[in-house]
GROMACS .gro file of C-alpha atoms in nm:
model
  396
    1MET     CA    1   0.395   2.117   4.795
    2LYS     CA    2   0.211   2.312   4.515
    3LYS     CA    3  -0.115   2.179   4.366
    4VAL     CA    4  -0.252   2.317   4.036
    5TRP     CA    5  -0.597   2.194   3.919
    6ARG     CA    6  -0.661   2.190   3.548
    7PRO     CA    7  -0.994   2.056   3.474
    8PHE     CA    8  -0.962   2.037   3.096
    9TRP     CA    9  -0.579   1.990   3.082
   10SER     CA   10  -0.600   1.708   2.831
   11TYR     CA   11  -0.784   1.939   2.572
   12ASP     CA   12  -0.497   2.194   2.597
   13ILE     CA   13  -0.193   1.977   2.601
   14GLN     CA   14   0.052   2.247   2.468
   15LYS     CA   15  -0.072   2.507   2.748
   16THR     CA   16  -0.022   2.222   3.015
   17GLU     CA   17   0.336   2.152   2.884
   18GLN     CA   18   0.409   2.533   2.890
   19MET     CA   19   0.256   2.556   3.255
   20ILE     CA   20   0.491   2.264   3.382
   21SER     CA   21   0.793   2.411   3.195
   22GLU     CA   22   0.727   2.777   3.347
   23LEU     CA   23   0.696   2.633   3.689
   24GLY     CA   24   1.008   2.436   3.658
   25GLN     CA   25   1.201   2.771   3.571
   26GLU     CA   26   1.052   2.909   3.906
   27GLY     CA   27   1.171   2.627   4.097
   28TYR     CA   28   0.852   2.403   4.113
   29LEU     CA   29   0.934   2.047   3.981
   30LEU     CA   30   0.656   1.816   3.891
   31VAL     CA   31   0.653   1.503   4.117
   32ARG     CA   32   0.303   1.361   4.053
   33MET     CA   33  -0.025   1.390   3.875
   34ASN     CA   34  -0.373   1.267   3.920
   35ARG     CA   35  -0.560   1.229   3.590
   36TRP     CA   36  -0.899   1.163   3.780
   37LYS     CA   37  -0.882   1.475   4.002
   38ARG     CA   38  -0.707   1.666   3.718
   39CYS     CA   39  -0.444   1.774   3.950
   40PHE     CA   40  -0.066   1.836   3.906
   41PHE     CA   41   0.160   1.848   4.216
   42PHE     CA   42   0.489   2.031   4.233
   43GLU     CA   43   0.765   2.034   4.500
   44LYS     CA   44   0.991   2.336   4.556
   45GLY     CA   45   1.348   2.284   4.435
   46MET     CA   46   1.622   2.441   4.226
   47PRO     CA   47   1.501   2.634   3.922
   48ALA     CA   48   1.554   2.418   3.602
   49ALA     CA   49   1.477   2.497   3.230
   50LEU     CA   50   1.345   2.155   3.127
   51SER     CA   51   1.166   2.061   2.809
   52CYS     CA   52   0.847   1.852   2.866
   53GLN     CA   53   0.616   1.685   2.643
   54ILE     CA   54   0.301   1.498   2.729
   55GLY     CA   55   0.239   1.154   2.603
   56TYR     CA   56  -0.025   0.893   2.575
   57SER     CA   57   0.072   0.517   2.527
   58ARG     CA   58  -0.172   0.221   2.476
   59LEU     CA   59   0.053   0.024   2.683
   60LYS     CA   60   0.111   0.126   3.047
   61ASN     CA   61   0.468   0.163   3.156
   62GLU     CA   62   0.597   0.136   2.802
   63THR     CA   63   0.951   0.251   2.785
   64LEU     CA   64   1.079   0.530   2.545
   65SER     CA   65   1.250   0.435   2.235
   66GLU     CA   66   1.632   0.414   2.227
   67GLY     CA   67   1.653   0.728   1.993
   68LEU     CA   68   1.465   0.929   2.254
   69LEU     CA   69   1.678   0.804   2.523
   70GLU     CA   70   1.984   0.885   2.354
   71ASP     CA   71   1.863   1.231   2.290
   72GLY     CA   72   1.809   1.275   2.667
   73TRP     CA   73   1.448   1.219   2.711
   74ARG     CA   74   1.329   1.035   3.018
   75LYS     CA   75   0.981   0.965   3.172
   76GLY     CA   76   0.912   1.200   3.454
   77VAL     CA   77   0.573   1.116   3.609
   78GLN     CA   78   0.316   0.879   3.498
   79SER     CA   79  -0.052   0.837   3.574
   80GLY     CA   80  -0.235   0.556   3.394
   81ARG     CA   81  -0.144   0.564   3.029
   82TRP     CA   82  -0.056   0.925   3.045
   83TYR     CA   83   0.307   1.023   3.110
   84ILE     CA   84   0.527   1.345   3.091
   85ALA     CA   85   0.865   1.295   2.926
   86VAL     CA   86   1.126   1.563   3.016
   87ASN     CA   87   1.463   1.667   2.864
   88GLU     CA   88   1.727   1.898   3.021
   89LYS     CA   89   1.793   2.041   2.662
   90GLN     CA   90   1.618   2.344   2.509
   91PRO     CA   91   1.347   2.240   2.244
   92MET     CA   92   1.560   2.419   1.958
   93LEU     CA   93   1.845   2.169   2.055
   94LEU     CA   94   1.646   1.864   2.030
   95LYS     CA   95   1.653   1.619   1.737
   96THR     CA   96   1.364   1.385   1.850
   97PHE     CA   97   1.039   1.429   2.027
   98PRO     CA   98   0.800   1.170   2.175
   99SER     CA   99   0.515   1.086   1.923
  100ARG     CA  100   0.180   1.248   1.942
  101GLU     CA  101   0.009   0.951   1.784
  102GLY     CA  102  -0.130   0.820   2.096
  103ILE     CA  103  -0.303   1.152   2.203
  104ILE     CA  104  -0.436   1.189   1.839
  105LYS     CA  105  -0.589   0.835   1.836
  106ARG     CA  106  -0.743   0.872   2.195
  107SER     CA  107  -0.866   1.221   2.105
  108LEU     CA  108  -1.024   1.093   1.795
  109GLN     CA  109  -1.189   0.824   1.996
  110CYS     CA  110  -1.335   1.075   2.238
  111LYS     CA  111  -1.431   1.325   1.951
  112TYR     CA  112  -1.647   1.030   1.793
  113LEU     CA  113  -1.806   0.951   2.127
  114PHE     CA  114  -1.902   1.336   2.178
  115ALA     CA  115  -2.027   1.350   1.825
  116SER     CA  116  -2.250   1.025   1.873
  117ILE     CA  117  -2.395   1.197   2.188
  118LEU     CA  118  -2.477   1.505   1.990
  119ILE     CA  119  -2.640   1.318   1.719
  120TYR     CA  120  -2.852   1.128   1.978
  121LEU     CA  121  -2.942   1.446   2.157
  122SER     CA  122  -3.028   1.610   1.810
  123VAL     CA  123  -3.258   1.340   1.710
  124ILE     CA  124  -3.461   1.338   2.018
  125ALA     CA  125  -3.486   1.718   2.020
  126ILE     CA  126  -3.595   1.712   1.643
  127PHE     CA  127  -3.845   1.450   1.726
  128ILE     CA  128  -3.998   1.654   2.022
  129ALA     CA  129  -4.000   1.959   1.805
  130SER     CA  130  -4.176   1.793   1.521
  131MET     CA  131  -4.442   1.675   1.756
  132PHE     CA  132  -4.509   2.017   1.886
  133SER     CA  133  -4.482   2.164   1.524
  134VAL     CA  134  -4.765   1.913   1.405
  135SER     CA  135  -4.973   2.009   1.691
  136PHE     CA  136  -4.927   2.377   1.623
  137PHE     CA  137  -5.000   2.378   1.261
  138GLN     CA  138  -5.301   2.138   1.299
  139ASN     CA  139  -5.454   2.355   1.571
  140THR     CA  140  -5.437   2.048   1.795
  141SER     CA  141  -5.483   2.146   2.153
  142VAL     CA  142  -5.205   2.001   2.378
  143GLU     CA  143  -5.303   1.875   2.728
  144VAL     CA  144  -5.079   1.880   3.004
  145GLU     CA  145  -5.110   1.605   3.262
  146GLU     CA  146  -5.011   1.697   3.608
  147SER     CA  147  -4.785   1.450   3.787
  148PRO     CA  148  -4.601   1.429   4.114
  149LEU     CA  149  -4.294   1.331   3.934
  150TRP     CA  150  -4.281   1.656   3.726
  151PHE     CA  151  -3.914   1.707   3.846
  152ILE     CA  152  -3.800   1.400   3.638
  153PRO     CA  153  -3.854   1.535   3.301
  154ILE     CA  154  -3.737   1.875   3.403
  155THR     CA  155  -3.421   1.725   3.547
  156ALA     CA  156  -3.353   1.499   3.250
  157GLY     CA  157  -3.406   1.798   3.019
  158ALA     CA  158  -3.152   2.033   3.210
  159LEU     CA  159  -2.912   1.729   3.226
  160ALA     CA  160  -2.938   1.697   2.840
  161ILE     CA  161  -2.880   2.050   2.780
  162ILE     CA  162  -2.577   2.044   3.005
  163LEU     CA  163  -2.447   1.731   2.845
  164GLY     CA  164  -2.515   1.878   2.492
  165MET     CA  165  -2.307   2.193   2.583
  166PHE     CA  166  -2.039   1.998   2.736
  167SER     CA  167  -2.036   1.769   2.419
  168VAL     CA  168  -2.015   2.075   2.186
  169TYR     CA  169  -1.728   2.227   2.380
  170SER     CA  170  -1.550   1.901   2.398
  171PHE     CA  171  -1.596   1.837   2.031
  172LEU     CA  172  -1.448   2.163   1.918
  173LYS     CA  173  -1.167   2.145   2.159
  174LEU     CA  174  -1.071   1.796   2.066
  175ASN     CA  175  -1.096   1.880   1.707
  176LYS     CA  176  -0.859   2.178   1.735
  177LEU     CA  177  -0.612   1.961   1.932
  178ILE     CA  178  -0.606   1.699   1.667
  179LYS     CA  179  -0.561   1.948   1.389
  180SER     CA  180  -0.260   2.117   1.554
  181PHE     CA  181  -0.097   1.784   1.637
  182SER     CA  182  -0.158   1.627   1.294
  183GLU     CA  183  -0.001   1.934   1.123
  184ASN     CA  184   0.322   1.907   1.347
  185GLN     CA  185   0.330   1.527   1.395
  186ASP     CA  186   0.685   1.491   1.243
  187PRO     CA  187   0.933   1.719   1.413
  188SER     CA  188   1.162   1.703   1.131
  189LYS     CA  189   0.900   1.890   0.924
  190ARG     CA  190   0.820   2.161   1.189
  191ASN     CA  191   1.009   2.445   1.019
  192GLU     CA  192   0.925   2.346   0.667
  193ALA     CA  193   0.547   2.440   0.637
  194PHE     CA  194   0.435   2.747   0.434
  195SER     CA  195   0.127   2.967   0.507
  196LYS     CA  196  -0.177   2.906   0.307
  197GLU     CA  197  -0.122   3.248   0.140
  198ARG     CA  198   0.242   3.161   0.069
  199GLU     CA  199   0.127   2.827  -0.083
  200LYS     CA  200  -0.115   3.001  -0.320
  201HIS     CA  201   0.163   3.234  -0.419
  202LEU     CA  202   0.390   2.953  -0.510
  203ILE     CA  203   0.120   2.765  -0.693
  204ASN     CA  204   0.039   3.074  -0.911
  205LYS     CA  205   0.424   3.104  -0.979
  206ARG     CA  206   0.437   2.731  -1.047
  207GLU     CA  207   0.710   2.685  -0.790
  208LEU     CA  208   0.471   2.446  -0.613
  209ILE     CA  209   0.311   2.168  -0.841
  210VAL     CA  210  -0.019   2.002  -0.726
  211LYS     CA  211  -0.105   1.658  -0.858
  212ARG     CA  212  -0.405   1.437  -0.756
  213LYS     CA  213  -0.363   1.066  -0.705
  214ILE     CA  214  -0.693   0.888  -0.612
  215GLY     CA  215  -0.725   0.544  -0.497
  216TRP     CA  216  -0.340   0.490  -0.456
  217MET     CA  217  -0.412   0.265  -0.131
  218TYR     CA  218  -0.521  -0.028  -0.374
  219ALA     CA  219  -0.196  -0.023  -0.565
  220PRO     CA  220   0.078   0.130  -0.299
  221ASP     CA  221   0.375   0.002  -0.519
  222GLN     CA  222   0.264   0.225  -0.813
  223LEU     CA  223   0.238   0.527  -0.584
  224GLU     CA  224   0.593   0.461  -0.458
  225LYS     CA  225   0.725   0.429  -0.805
  226TRP     CA  226   0.531   0.752  -0.913
  227LEU     CA  227   0.686   0.964  -0.611
  228GLU     CA  228   1.033   0.825  -0.654
  229GLU     CA  229   1.024   0.920  -1.043
  230LYS     CA  230   0.905   1.265  -0.938
  231GLU     CA  231   1.209   1.304  -0.710
  232ARG     CA  232   1.453   1.185  -0.981
  233LYS     CA  233   1.304   1.482  -1.217
  234GLY     CA  234   1.360   1.730  -0.937
  235PHE     CA  235   1.002   1.745  -0.791
  236HIS     CA  236   1.038   1.719  -0.402
  237LEU     CA  237   0.736   1.602  -0.229
  238TYR     CA  238   0.628   1.900   0.014
  239ARG     CA  239   0.322   1.782   0.156
  240VAL     CA  240   0.023   1.562   0.107
  241SER     CA  241  -0.346   1.693   0.188
  242ARG     CA  242  -0.529   1.547   0.484
  243THR     CA  243  -0.747   1.325   0.255
  244GLY     CA  244  -0.429   1.180   0.105
  245THR     CA  245  -0.532   1.240  -0.254
  246VAL     CA  246  -0.358   1.574  -0.324
  247PHE     CA  247   0.015   1.590  -0.347
  248TYR     CA  248   0.221   1.919  -0.351
  249PHE     CA  249   0.569   1.916  -0.504
  250LYS     CA  250   0.844   2.192  -0.477
  251LYS     CA  251   1.082   2.239  -0.766
  252GLY     CA  252   1.451   2.152  -0.671
  253ASN     CA  253   1.754   1.923  -0.797
  254PRO     CA  254   1.703   1.572  -0.877
  255ARG     CA  255   1.764   1.333  -0.587
  256GLN     CA  256   1.722   0.970  -0.498
  257VAL     CA  257   1.440   0.931  -0.231
  258ARG     CA  258   1.294   0.585  -0.120
  259TYR     CA  259   0.898   0.612  -0.058
  260CYS     CA  260   0.716   0.334   0.125
  261ALA     CA  261   0.355   0.317   0.175
  262ASP     CA  262   0.272   0.123   0.490
  263TYR     CA  263  -0.055  -0.010   0.610
  264GLN     CA  264  -0.145  -0.085   0.967
  265ASN     CA  265  -0.456  -0.212   1.131
  266ILE     CA  266  -0.343  -0.065   1.458
  267SER     CA  267  -0.043   0.148   1.505
  268ASN     CA  268   0.119   0.280   1.818
  269GLU     CA  269   0.382   0.540   1.926
  270GLN     CA  270   0.664   0.274   1.909
  271TYR     CA  271   0.598   0.221   1.544
  272TYR     CA  272   0.658   0.571   1.441
  273GLU     CA  273   0.953   0.637   1.666
  274MET     CA  274   1.111   0.309   1.548
  275HIS     CA  275   1.106   0.411   1.206
  276ARG     CA  276   1.196   0.770   1.272
  277ASP     CA  277   1.505   0.637   1.458
  278ALA     CA  278   1.594   0.441   1.148
  279GLY     CA  279   1.611   0.768   0.935
  280TRP     CA  280   1.254   0.760   0.779
  281LYS     CA  281   1.021   1.068   0.763
  282SER     CA  282   0.645   1.030   0.776
  283VAL     CA  283   0.516   1.257   0.499
  284PHE     CA  284   0.157   1.150   0.537
  285THR     CA  285  -0.068   0.962   0.806
  286SER     CA  286  -0.425   0.901   0.752
  287LYS     CA  287  -0.675   0.988   1.014
  288SER     CA  288  -0.853   0.654   1.048
  289SER     CA  289  -0.800   0.501   1.391
  290LEU     CA  290  -0.838   0.155   1.277
  291GLN     CA  291  -0.700   0.147   0.919
  292LYS     CA  292  -0.406   0.370   0.910
  293TRP     CA  293  -0.190   0.439   0.604
  294THR     CA  294   0.156   0.609   0.665
  295ILE     CA  295   0.387   0.731   0.362
  296TRP     CA  296   0.750   0.714   0.468
  297SER     CA  297   1.045   0.878   0.289
  298ARG     CA  298   1.413   0.838   0.299
  299GLU     CA  299   1.666   1.004   0.102
  300TYR     CA  300   1.974   0.780  -0.004
  301GLY     CA  301   2.310   0.851  -0.203
  302ALA     CA  302   2.410   0.722  -0.534
  303LEU     CA  303   2.642   0.463  -0.397
  304GLU     CA  304   2.396   0.345  -0.134
  305GLU     CA  305   2.157   0.046  -0.173
  306ARG     CA  306   1.780   0.160  -0.217
  307PRO     CA  307   1.655   0.131   0.136
  308ASN     CA  308   1.335  -0.069   0.235
  309LEU     CA  309   1.106  -0.012   0.519
  310TYR     CA  310   1.115  -0.387   0.578
  311SER     CA  311   1.406  -0.570   0.453
  312ASP     CA  312   1.246  -0.920   0.489
  313LYS     CA  313   1.057  -1.025   0.175
  314ILE     CA  314   0.830  -1.251   0.381
  315HIS     CA  315   0.726  -0.961   0.584
  316ARG     CA  316   0.655  -0.748   0.270
  317LEU     CA  317   0.430  -1.025   0.137
  318LYS     CA  318   0.231  -1.074   0.460
  319HIS     CA  319   0.201  -0.687   0.467
  320ALA     CA  320   0.052  -0.732   0.097
  321ARG     CA  321  -0.163  -1.014   0.210
  322LYS     CA  322  -0.318  -0.807   0.479
  323ILE     CA  323  -0.412  -0.525   0.240
  324VAL     CA  324  -0.566  -0.760  -0.010
  325PHE     CA  325  -0.778  -0.947   0.254
  326SER     CA  326  -0.888  -0.617   0.428
  327TYR     CA  327  -1.017  -0.461   0.096
  328SER     CA  328  -1.163  -0.772  -0.017
  329LEU     CA  329  -1.351  -0.817   0.298
  330LEU     CA  330  -1.470  -0.464   0.282
  331PHE     CA  331  -1.565  -0.442  -0.109
  332LEU     CA  332  -1.657  -0.793  -0.224
  333PRO     CA  333  -1.979  -0.808  -0.011
  334ILE     CA  334  -2.076  -0.450  -0.138
  335THR     CA  335  -2.008  -0.591  -0.496
  336PHE     CA  336  -2.225  -0.891  -0.460
  337VAL     CA  337  -2.507  -0.687  -0.320
  338TYR     CA  338  -2.492  -0.440  -0.604
  339LEU     CA  339  -2.481  -0.743  -0.855
  340LEU     CA  340  -2.785  -0.885  -0.684
  341ASN     CA  341  -2.978  -0.559  -0.710
  342LEU     CA  342  -2.880  -0.507  -1.085
  343SER     CA  343  -3.003  -0.847  -1.181
  344ILE     CA  344  -3.334  -0.763  -1.029
  345PHE     CA  345  -3.342  -0.415  -1.208
  346ILE     CA  346  -3.239  -0.593  -1.536
  347SER     CA  347  -3.506  -0.843  -1.491
  348ASN     CA  348  -3.771  -0.584  -1.416
  349GLY     CA  349  -3.635  -0.395  -1.729
  350SER     CA  350  -3.671  -0.691  -1.965
  351ASN     CA  351  -4.039  -0.740  -1.841
  352PHE     CA  352  -4.139  -0.370  -1.819
  353GLY     CA  353  -3.888  -0.187  -2.030
  354PHE     CA  354  -3.588   0.036  -1.926
  355ARG     CA  355  -3.746   0.372  -1.845
  356GLY     CA  356  -3.734   0.640  -1.565
  357LEU     CA  357  -3.595   0.541  -1.228
  358ASN     CA  358  -3.543   0.188  -1.336
  359ALA     CA  359  -3.298   0.271  -1.601
  360LEU     CA  360  -3.118   0.529  -1.371
  361ASN     CA  361  -3.088   0.265  -1.115
  362THR     CA  362  -2.959   0.003  -1.363
  363VAL     CA  363  -2.673   0.256  -1.480
  364MET     CA  364  -2.567   0.357  -1.125
  365TYR     CA  365  -2.556   0.008  -0.998
  366THR     CA  366  -2.336  -0.090  -1.298
  367ILE     CA  367  -2.090   0.207  -1.213
  368CYS     CA  368  -2.073   0.096  -0.847
  369ILE     CA  369  -1.996  -0.275  -0.949
  370PHE     CA  370  -1.718  -0.164  -1.160
  371MET     CA  371  -1.593   0.076  -0.911
  372PHE     CA  372  -1.581  -0.145  -0.614
  373GLY     CA  373  -1.485  -0.456  -0.809
  374SER     CA  374  -1.185  -0.266  -0.952
  375PHE     CA  375  -1.076  -0.183  -0.593
  376VAL     CA  376  -1.054  -0.541  -0.526
  377LEU     CA  377  -0.885  -0.643  -0.855
  378ARG     CA  378  -0.608  -0.381  -0.814
  379THR     CA  379  -0.524  -0.500  -0.454
  380TRP     CA  380  -0.474  -0.853  -0.592
  381LEU     CA  381  -0.293  -0.725  -0.889
  382TYR     CA  382  -0.056  -0.542  -0.645
  383TYR     CA  383  -0.010  -0.855  -0.430
  384GLY     CA  384   0.072  -1.046  -0.772
  385ARG     CA  385   0.327  -0.801  -0.872
  386LEU     CA  386   0.498  -0.817  -0.527
  387LYS     CA  387   0.498  -1.199  -0.530
  388LYS     CA  388   0.647  -1.193  -0.869
  389SER     CA  389   0.908  -0.947  -0.785
  390SER     CA  390   1.013  -1.139  -0.463
  391ALA     CA  391   1.029  -1.458  -0.660
  392GLY     CA  392   1.272  -1.291  -0.911
  393GLN     CA  393   1.503  -1.170  -0.626
  394SER     CA  394   1.499  -1.530  -0.484
  395HIS     CA  395   1.632  -1.672  -0.823
  396GLN     CA  396   1.905  -1.419  -0.834
   0.00000   0.00000   0.00000
């Protein structure tokens, strides 16, 4: 039995996978892992060149999708929600890979936790530093009271420094991990990415076209229509920026591609694997862990029927209602608060005149009301268009 201790293995998933594969080639096969003790246990056997990929699933003992099983993947060992999938094929011969979505979501939650700790420690440090600064600049003497419990503040300070250093290290490592997985999330796109320098060169030669689309999530049907029209004109969607507002198109031959913008409150690995197994490619996934937008694409032939992510019209209307209610709950209270403040400023302006800060606030609140109100209105218009379209299909 060989035991390998990796205290920060979940921060370096790729290196951990590489370690397991290399030991497998030496004849050490992974038989058990302990996520709490950060240990991996191997038994001596026959050398095997296995592909392995670490996954994290919200549901314990969740089985792999049918597509992964058909491609030869199987779960090797599992500890809690962590599991290691193995495949006897080499990576270049594989068509599918287990989703990294579970790891990205968990890493994001851990990253936010460490960021909160850093903010809390920074606020305390700034508060203490400001007290000493005031005393220093005002030439106020600082009196130190001797106490038999002096070791408590010193120990707390030392622990705070250690916790702060660990939080900085964890934040940076998790950020790097999330970035690497987000850029290579869809295995079908792993070999299509250009370097930043190559992208700039293609943009200067106008072989890569950049277009901005802001606020498309309030009218996703119009985004789908816009992207499909671009494809028919020979502009193939190459990638979408991390913010989801900048779209990069490569020049090519006209083709028919169906795009679907899907909104999920909570998504899991099965969600991505299910649609990828059905032939869809994810071209964009937002980073939010609670409200997640994914743009799916699927090319289809001239004689084929235009595919839909969800064939059931009731499901599509339910999906649209979810978008409408989510954004209405988010933006309507904000709009009403701004309306209330605007009425106060208009009342004050009527009595004392619109001058200075009062006039500026009135203009700013008016702009915010129109902006947030338009978000709500656009989602309801989207729902109305979809409902009308579904009703038209029912009468045919």
